[in-house]
C-alpha positions as a LaTeX table, in Angstrom:
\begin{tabular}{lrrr}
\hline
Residue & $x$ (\AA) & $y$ (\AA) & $z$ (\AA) \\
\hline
Unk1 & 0.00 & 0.00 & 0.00 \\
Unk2 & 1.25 & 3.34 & $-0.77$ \\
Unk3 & 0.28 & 7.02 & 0.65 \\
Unk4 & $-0.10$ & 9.90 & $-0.69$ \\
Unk5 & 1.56 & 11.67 & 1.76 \\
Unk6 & 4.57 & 9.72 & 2.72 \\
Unk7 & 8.00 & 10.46 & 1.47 \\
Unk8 & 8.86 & 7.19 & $-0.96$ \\
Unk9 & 12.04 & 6.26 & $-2.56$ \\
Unk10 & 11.01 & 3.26 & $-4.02$ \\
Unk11 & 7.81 & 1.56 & $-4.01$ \\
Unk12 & 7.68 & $-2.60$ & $-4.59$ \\
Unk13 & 4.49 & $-3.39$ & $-6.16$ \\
Unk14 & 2.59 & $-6.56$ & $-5.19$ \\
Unk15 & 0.27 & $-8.08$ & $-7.85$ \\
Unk16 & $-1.63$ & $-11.41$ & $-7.87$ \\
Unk17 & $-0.62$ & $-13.45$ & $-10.76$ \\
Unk18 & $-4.10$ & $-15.03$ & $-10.82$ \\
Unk19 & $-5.84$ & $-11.93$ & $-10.82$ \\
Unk20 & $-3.53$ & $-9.58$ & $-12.65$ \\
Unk21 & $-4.35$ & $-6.18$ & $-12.78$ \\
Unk22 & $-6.63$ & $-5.08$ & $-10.29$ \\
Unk23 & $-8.38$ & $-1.40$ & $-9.23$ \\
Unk24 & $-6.32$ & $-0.87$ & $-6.21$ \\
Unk25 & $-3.29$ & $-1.83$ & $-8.50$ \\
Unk26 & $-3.97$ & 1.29 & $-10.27$ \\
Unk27 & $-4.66$ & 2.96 & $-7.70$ \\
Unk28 & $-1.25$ & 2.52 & $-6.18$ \\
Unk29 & 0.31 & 3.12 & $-9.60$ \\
Unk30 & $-1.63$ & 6.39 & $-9.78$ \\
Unk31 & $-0.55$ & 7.47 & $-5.65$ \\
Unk32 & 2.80 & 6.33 & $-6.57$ \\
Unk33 & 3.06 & 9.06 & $-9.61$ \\
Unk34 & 1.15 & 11.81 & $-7.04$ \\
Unk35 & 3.76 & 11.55 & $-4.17$ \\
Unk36 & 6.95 & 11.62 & $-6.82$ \\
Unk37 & 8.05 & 7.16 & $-6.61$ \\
Unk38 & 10.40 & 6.85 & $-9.19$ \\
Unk39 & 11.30 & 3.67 & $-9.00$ \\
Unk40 & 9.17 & 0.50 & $-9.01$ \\
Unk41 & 9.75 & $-2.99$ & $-8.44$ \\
Unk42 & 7.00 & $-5.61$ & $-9.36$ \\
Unk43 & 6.31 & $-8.76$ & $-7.11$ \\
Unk44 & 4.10 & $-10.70$ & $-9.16$ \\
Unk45 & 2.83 & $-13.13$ & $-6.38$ \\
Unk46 & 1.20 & $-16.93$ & $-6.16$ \\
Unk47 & 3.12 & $-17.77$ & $-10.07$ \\
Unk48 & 3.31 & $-21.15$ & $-8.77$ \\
Unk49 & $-0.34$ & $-20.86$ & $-8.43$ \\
Unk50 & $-0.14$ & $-20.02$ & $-12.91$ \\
Unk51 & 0.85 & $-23.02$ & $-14.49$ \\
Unk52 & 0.72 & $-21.68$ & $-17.79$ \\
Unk53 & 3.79 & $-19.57$ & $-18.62$ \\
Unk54 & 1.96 & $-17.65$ & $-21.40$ \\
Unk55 & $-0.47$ & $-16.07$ & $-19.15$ \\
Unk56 & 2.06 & $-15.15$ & $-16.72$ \\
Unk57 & 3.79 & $-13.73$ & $-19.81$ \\
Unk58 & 0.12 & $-11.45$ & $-20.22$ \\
Unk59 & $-0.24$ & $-10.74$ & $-16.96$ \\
Unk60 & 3.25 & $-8.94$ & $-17.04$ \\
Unk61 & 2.41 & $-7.39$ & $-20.53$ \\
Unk62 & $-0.48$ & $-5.80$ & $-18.98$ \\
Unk63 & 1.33 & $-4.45$ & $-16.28$ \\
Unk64 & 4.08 & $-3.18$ & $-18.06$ \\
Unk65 & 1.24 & $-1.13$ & $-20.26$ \\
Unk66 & $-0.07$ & 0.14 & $-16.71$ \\
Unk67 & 2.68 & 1.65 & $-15.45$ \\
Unk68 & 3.95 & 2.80 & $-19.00$ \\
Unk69 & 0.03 & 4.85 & $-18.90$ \\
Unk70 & 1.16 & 6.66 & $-15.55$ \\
Unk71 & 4.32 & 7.70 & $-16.48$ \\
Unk72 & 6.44 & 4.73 & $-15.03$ \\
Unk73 & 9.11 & 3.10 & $-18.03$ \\
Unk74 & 7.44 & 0.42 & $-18.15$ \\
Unk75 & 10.01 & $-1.82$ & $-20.76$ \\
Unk76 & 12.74 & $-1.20$ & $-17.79$ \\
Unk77 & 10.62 & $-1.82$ & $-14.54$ \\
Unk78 & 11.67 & $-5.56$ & $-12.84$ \\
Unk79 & 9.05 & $-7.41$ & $-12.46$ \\
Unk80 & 9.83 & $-10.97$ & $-10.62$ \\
Unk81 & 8.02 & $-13.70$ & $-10.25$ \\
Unk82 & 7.47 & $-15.07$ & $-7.17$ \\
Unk83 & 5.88 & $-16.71$ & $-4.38$ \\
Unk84 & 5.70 & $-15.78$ & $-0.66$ \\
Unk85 & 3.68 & $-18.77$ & 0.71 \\
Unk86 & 5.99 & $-21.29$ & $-1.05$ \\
Unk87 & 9.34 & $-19.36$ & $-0.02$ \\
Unk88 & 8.02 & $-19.22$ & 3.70 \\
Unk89 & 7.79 & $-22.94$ & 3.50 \\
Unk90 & 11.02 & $-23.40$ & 2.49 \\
Unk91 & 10.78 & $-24.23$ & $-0.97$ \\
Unk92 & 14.34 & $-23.92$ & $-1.95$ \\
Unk93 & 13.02 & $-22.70$ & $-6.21$ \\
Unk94 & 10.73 & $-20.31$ & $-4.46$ \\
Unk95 & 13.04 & $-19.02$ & $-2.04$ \\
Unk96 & 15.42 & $-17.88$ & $-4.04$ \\
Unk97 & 13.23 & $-16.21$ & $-6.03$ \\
Unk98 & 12.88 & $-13.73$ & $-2.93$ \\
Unk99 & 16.46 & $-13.46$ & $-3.30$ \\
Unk100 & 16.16 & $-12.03$ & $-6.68$ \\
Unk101 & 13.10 & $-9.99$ & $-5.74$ \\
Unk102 & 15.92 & $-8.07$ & $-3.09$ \\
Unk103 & 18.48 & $-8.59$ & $-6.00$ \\
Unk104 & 16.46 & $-6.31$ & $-8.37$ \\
Unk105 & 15.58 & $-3.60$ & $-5.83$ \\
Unk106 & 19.21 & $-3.55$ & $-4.81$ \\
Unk107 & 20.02 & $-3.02$ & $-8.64$ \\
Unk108 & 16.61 & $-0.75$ & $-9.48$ \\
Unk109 & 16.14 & 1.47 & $-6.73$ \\
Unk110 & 18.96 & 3.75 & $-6.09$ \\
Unk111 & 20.49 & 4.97 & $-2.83$ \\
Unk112 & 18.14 & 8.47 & $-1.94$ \\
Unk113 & 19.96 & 11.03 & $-1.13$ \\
Unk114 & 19.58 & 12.46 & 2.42 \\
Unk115 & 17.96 & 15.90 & 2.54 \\
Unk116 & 20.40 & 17.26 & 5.22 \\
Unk117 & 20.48 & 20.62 & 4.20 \\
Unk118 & 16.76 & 21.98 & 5.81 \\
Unk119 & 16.31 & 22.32 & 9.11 \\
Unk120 & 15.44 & 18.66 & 10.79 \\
Unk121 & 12.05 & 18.12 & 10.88 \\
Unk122 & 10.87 & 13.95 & 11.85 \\
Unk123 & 6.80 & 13.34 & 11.71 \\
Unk124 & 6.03 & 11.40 & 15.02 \\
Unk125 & 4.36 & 7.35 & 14.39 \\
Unk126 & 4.72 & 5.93 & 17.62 \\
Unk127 & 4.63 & 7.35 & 21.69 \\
Unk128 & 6.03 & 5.26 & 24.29 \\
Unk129 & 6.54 & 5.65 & 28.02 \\
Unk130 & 9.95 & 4.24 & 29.28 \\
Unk131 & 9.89 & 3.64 & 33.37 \\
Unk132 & 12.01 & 5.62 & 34.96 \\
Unk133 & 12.86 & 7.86 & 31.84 \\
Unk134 & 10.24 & 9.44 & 29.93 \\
Unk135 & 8.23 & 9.83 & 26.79 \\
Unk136 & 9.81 & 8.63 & 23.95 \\
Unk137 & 8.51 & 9.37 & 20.36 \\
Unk138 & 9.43 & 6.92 & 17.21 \\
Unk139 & 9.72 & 8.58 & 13.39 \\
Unk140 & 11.84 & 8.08 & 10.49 \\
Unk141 & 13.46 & 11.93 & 10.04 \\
Unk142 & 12.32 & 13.41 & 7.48 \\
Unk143 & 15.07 & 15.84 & 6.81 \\
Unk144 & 18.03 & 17.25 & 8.46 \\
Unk145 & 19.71 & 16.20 & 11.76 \\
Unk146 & 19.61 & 16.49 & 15.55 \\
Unk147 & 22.06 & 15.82 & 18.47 \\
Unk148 & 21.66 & 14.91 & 21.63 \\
Unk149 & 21.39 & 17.83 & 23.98 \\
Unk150 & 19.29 & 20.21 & 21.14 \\
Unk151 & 16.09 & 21.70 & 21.64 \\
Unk152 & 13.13 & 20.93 & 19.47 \\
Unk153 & 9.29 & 21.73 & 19.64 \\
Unk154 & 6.38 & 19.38 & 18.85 \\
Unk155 & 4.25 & 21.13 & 16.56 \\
Unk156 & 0.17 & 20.33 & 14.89 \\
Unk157 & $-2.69$ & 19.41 & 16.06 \\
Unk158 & $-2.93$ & 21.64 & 19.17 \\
Unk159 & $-0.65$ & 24.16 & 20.57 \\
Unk160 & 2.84 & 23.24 & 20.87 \\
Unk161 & 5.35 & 22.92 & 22.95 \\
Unk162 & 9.26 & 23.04 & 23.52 \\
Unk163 & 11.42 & 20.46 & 24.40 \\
Unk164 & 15.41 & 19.29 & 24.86 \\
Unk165 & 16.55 & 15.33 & 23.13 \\
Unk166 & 18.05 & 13.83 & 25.74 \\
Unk167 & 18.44 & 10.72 & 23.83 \\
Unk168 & 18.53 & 8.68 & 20.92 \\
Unk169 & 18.67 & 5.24 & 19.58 \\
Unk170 & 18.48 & 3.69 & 16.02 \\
Unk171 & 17.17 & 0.23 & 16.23 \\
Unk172 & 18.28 & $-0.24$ & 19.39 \\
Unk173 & 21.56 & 1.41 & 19.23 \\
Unk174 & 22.33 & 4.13 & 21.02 \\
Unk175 & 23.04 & 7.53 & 19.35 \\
Unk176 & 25.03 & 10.80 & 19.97 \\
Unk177 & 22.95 & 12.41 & 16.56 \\
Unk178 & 20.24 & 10.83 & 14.06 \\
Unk179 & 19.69 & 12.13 & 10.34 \\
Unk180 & 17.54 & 11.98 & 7.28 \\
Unk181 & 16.78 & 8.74 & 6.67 \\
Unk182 & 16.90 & 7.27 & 10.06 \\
Unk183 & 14.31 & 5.23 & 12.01 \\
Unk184 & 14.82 & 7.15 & 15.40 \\
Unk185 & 13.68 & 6.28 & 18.87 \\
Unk186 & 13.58 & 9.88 & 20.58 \\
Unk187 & 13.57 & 10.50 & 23.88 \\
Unk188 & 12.46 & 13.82 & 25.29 \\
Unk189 & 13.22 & 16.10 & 28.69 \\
Unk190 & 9.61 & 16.74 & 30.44 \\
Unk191 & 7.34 & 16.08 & 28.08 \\
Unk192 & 4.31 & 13.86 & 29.80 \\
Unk193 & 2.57 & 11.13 & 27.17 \\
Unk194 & $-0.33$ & 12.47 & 27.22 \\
Unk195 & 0.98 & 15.99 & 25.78 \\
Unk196 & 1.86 & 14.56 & 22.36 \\
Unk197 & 0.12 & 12.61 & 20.16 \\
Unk198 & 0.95 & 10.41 & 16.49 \\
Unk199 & 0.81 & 12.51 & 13.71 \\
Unk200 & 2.80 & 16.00 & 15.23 \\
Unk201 & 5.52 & 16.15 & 14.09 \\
Unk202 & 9.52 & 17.04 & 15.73 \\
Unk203 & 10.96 & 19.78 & 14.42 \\
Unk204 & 13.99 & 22.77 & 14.78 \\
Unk205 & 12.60 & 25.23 & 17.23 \\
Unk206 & 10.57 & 28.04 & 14.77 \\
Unk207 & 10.97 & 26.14 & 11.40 \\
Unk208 & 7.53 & 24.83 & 10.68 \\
Unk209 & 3.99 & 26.01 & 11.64 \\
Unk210 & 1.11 & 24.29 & 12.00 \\
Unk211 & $-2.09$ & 25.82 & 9.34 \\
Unk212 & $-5.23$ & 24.54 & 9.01 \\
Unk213 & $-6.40$ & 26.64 & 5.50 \\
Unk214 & $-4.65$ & 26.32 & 2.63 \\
Unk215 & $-4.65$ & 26.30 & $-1.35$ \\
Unk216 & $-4.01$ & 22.76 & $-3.23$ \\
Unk217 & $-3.73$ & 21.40 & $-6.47$ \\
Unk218 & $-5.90$ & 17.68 & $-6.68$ \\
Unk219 & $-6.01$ & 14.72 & $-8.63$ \\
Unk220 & $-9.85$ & 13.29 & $-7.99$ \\
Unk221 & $-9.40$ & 9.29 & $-8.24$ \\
Unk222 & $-11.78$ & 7.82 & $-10.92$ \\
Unk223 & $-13.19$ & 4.49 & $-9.83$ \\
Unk224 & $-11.09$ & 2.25 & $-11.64$ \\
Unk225 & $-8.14$ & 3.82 & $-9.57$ \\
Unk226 & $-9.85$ & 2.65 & $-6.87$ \\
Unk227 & $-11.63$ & 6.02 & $-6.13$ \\
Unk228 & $-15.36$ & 7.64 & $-6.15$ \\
Unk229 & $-17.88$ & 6.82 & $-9.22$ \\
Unk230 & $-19.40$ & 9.97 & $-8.49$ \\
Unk231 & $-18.38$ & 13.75 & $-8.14$ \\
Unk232 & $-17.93$ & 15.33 & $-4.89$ \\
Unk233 & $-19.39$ & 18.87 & $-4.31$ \\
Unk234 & $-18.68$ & 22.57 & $-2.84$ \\
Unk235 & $-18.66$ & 21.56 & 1.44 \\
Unk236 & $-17.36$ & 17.82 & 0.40 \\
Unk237 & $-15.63$ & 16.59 & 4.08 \\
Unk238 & $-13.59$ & 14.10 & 3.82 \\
Unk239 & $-10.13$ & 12.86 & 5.39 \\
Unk240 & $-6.99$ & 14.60 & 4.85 \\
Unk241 & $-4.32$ & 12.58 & 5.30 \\
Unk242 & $-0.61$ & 14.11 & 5.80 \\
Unk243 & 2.32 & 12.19 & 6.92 \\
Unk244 & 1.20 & 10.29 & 9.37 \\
Unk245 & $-2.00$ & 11.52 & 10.51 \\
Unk246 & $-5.73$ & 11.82 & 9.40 \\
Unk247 & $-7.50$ & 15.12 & 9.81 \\
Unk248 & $-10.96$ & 15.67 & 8.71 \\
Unk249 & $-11.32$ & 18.96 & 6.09 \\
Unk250 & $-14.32$ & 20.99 & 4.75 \\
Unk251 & $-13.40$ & 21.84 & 0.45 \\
Unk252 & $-14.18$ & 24.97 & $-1.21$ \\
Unk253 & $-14.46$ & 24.97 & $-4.98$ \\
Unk254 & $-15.31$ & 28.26 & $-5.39$ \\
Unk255 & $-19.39$ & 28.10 & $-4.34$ \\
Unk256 & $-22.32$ & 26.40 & $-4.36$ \\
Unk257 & $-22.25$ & 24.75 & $-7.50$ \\
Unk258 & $-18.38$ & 23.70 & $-7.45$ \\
Unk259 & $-17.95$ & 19.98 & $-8.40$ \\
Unk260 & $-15.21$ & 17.89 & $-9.08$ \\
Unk261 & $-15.81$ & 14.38 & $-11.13$ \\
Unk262 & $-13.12$ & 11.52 & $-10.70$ \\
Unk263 & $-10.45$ & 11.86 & $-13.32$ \\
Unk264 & $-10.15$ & 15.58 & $-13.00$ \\
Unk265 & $-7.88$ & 17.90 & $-11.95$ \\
Unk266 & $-8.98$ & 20.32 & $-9.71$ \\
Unk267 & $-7.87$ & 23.75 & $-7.71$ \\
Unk268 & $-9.70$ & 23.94 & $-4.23$ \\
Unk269 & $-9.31$ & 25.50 & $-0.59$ \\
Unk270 & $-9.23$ & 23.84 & 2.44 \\
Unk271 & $-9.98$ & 24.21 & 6.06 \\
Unk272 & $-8.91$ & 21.36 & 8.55 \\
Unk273 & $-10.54$ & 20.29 & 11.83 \\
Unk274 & $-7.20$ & 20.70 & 13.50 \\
Unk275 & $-4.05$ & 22.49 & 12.71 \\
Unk276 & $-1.44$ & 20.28 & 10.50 \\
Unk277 & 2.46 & 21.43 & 10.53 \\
Unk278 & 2.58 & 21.80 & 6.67 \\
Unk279 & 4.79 & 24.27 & 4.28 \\
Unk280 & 3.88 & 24.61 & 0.44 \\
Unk281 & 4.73 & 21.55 & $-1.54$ \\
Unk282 & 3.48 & 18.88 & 1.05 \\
Unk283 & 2.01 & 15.99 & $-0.49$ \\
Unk284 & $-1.40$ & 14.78 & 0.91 \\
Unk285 & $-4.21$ & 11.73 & 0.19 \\
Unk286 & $-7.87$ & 12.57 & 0.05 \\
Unk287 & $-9.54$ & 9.41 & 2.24 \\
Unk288 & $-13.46$ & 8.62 & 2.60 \\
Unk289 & $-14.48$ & 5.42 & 3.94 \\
Unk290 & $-10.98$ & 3.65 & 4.16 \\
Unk291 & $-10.37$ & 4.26 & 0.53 \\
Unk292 & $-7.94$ & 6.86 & $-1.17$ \\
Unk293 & $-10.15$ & 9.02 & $-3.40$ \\
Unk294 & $-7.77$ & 11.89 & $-4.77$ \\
Unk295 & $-4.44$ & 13.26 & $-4.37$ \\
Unk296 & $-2.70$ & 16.43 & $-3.91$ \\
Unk297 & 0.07 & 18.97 & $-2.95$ \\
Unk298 & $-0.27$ & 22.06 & $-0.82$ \\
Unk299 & 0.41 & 25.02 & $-3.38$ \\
Unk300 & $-0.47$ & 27.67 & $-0.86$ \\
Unk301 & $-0.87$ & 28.63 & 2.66 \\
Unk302 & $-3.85$ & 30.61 & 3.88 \\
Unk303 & $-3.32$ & 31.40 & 7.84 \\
\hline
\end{tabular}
């Protein structure tokens, strides 16, 4: 599954070789395009289930033609046949299969480079409450870096606070500093766990504020993305989801009257529930009833 508003290198692509192409496979495709995935690897899944080598030879073609219609190079992207049930019983054919599927990531995707040069900024997944030492808050960061010993603020949904790192660890390692790119464990000086919450995020003291009305530019799902059948109007309120958090929204398209049918590109204004920390050109997904039904990209901020 991929977000809209997530930060993604690299995207592997799981697809049913009995089934083939299905909505949510194009909706993934089109999410993947949205949120800037340049690279994707294709697991095509159950083959041992195809006995026939010519369909699974169709069932690639067709994918191939997918991704080429969303802007994906179709000709070059891997796609490996495997199976996950087979290679978790030990099937020695089908295990190594899984070896190429990590072969032709290794060889596709390329090392990202880390955004170090913004202020450090990590969105906040997980809280946990250490005896004896605090609240610690779990995030892969974003961009920049932080040491142990600097102070940072929580910021989003609700008013924020300041704070000092007074540790860190990277999968179980301790840390003197943690960068882009890391999965960091973060411990903070005085903060209680019931003052911070998933979806804030941990950021250099004054470099991000948190808005709740802003300008974007939207990509309305059709439903063989896996989105809506049917328009949404002026005072639509669905999910917002940035990061790692879901915040419920209110869209203006400019009146009573404003629509916006799946397939479109639209302009609209927003107002969240609760304050997001956000600057222009953050990604977001459009949810409504556990399905991703458009996606977009801040273009302006409003408050």
């Amino acid at each position: 599954m991929i977000t809209g508003a997530a930060q993604i290198d690299g995207a592997v692509l799981v697809v049913s070789a009995q089934d083939g192409a299905m909505p949510q496979t194009r909706e993934h495709i089109v999410l993947a395009h949205q949120v800037g995935v340049r690279h994707i690897v294709v697991a095509l899944n159950k083959a041992d289930m195809v006995e026939d080598t010519e369909l699974l030879d169709l069932v690639e073609l067709e994918l191939r033609e997918l991704l080429d219609e969303y802007g994906f190079p179709g000709d070059e992207v891997p796609v490996i046949r495997v199976s996950g049930l087979r290679a978790l019983e030990g099937d020695p054919y089908w295990t190594a299969r899984i070896g190429d599927l990590l072969d032709a990531i290794d060889a596709y995707v390329p090392v990202p480079p880390r955004i170090l040069d913004r202020p450090f900024l990590m969105p906040v997944e997980n809280v946990l409450t250490i005896t004896g030492r605090g609240t610690v808050v779990t995030g892969v960061v974003a961009q920049g870096a932080v040491r142990v010993g600097d102070h940072v603020e929580a910021v989003g949904l609700g008013e924020g606070f300041g704070s000092v790192v007074t540790g860190l660890e990277t999968f179980g390692q301790a840390m003197d500093h943690a960068e882009a790119g890391d999965n960091t464990a973060m411990l903070l000086r005085g903060v209680r766990r019931d003052q911070i919450r998933r979806g804030q995020v941990i950021a250099a003291p004054g470099s991000i504020r948190p808005h709740s009305r802003f300008r974007a530019k939207v990509r309305v799902l059709t439903a063989d993305e896996g989105g809506r059948s049917k328009p949404f109007f002026h005072g639509y309120r669905p999910q917002f989801h940035f990061r790692t958090t879901d915040v419920v929204g209110g869209v203006d398209l400019g009146g009573e009257g404003g629509m916006a049918l799946p397939g479109d590109s639209v302009e609209m204004t927003v107002e969240l529930g609760k304050p997001v920390a956000m600057a222009e050109g953050l990604g977001f997904a459009i949810r409504e009833g556990g399905r991703t039904v458009g996606a977009g990209t801040v273009t302006t901020l409003l408050d």
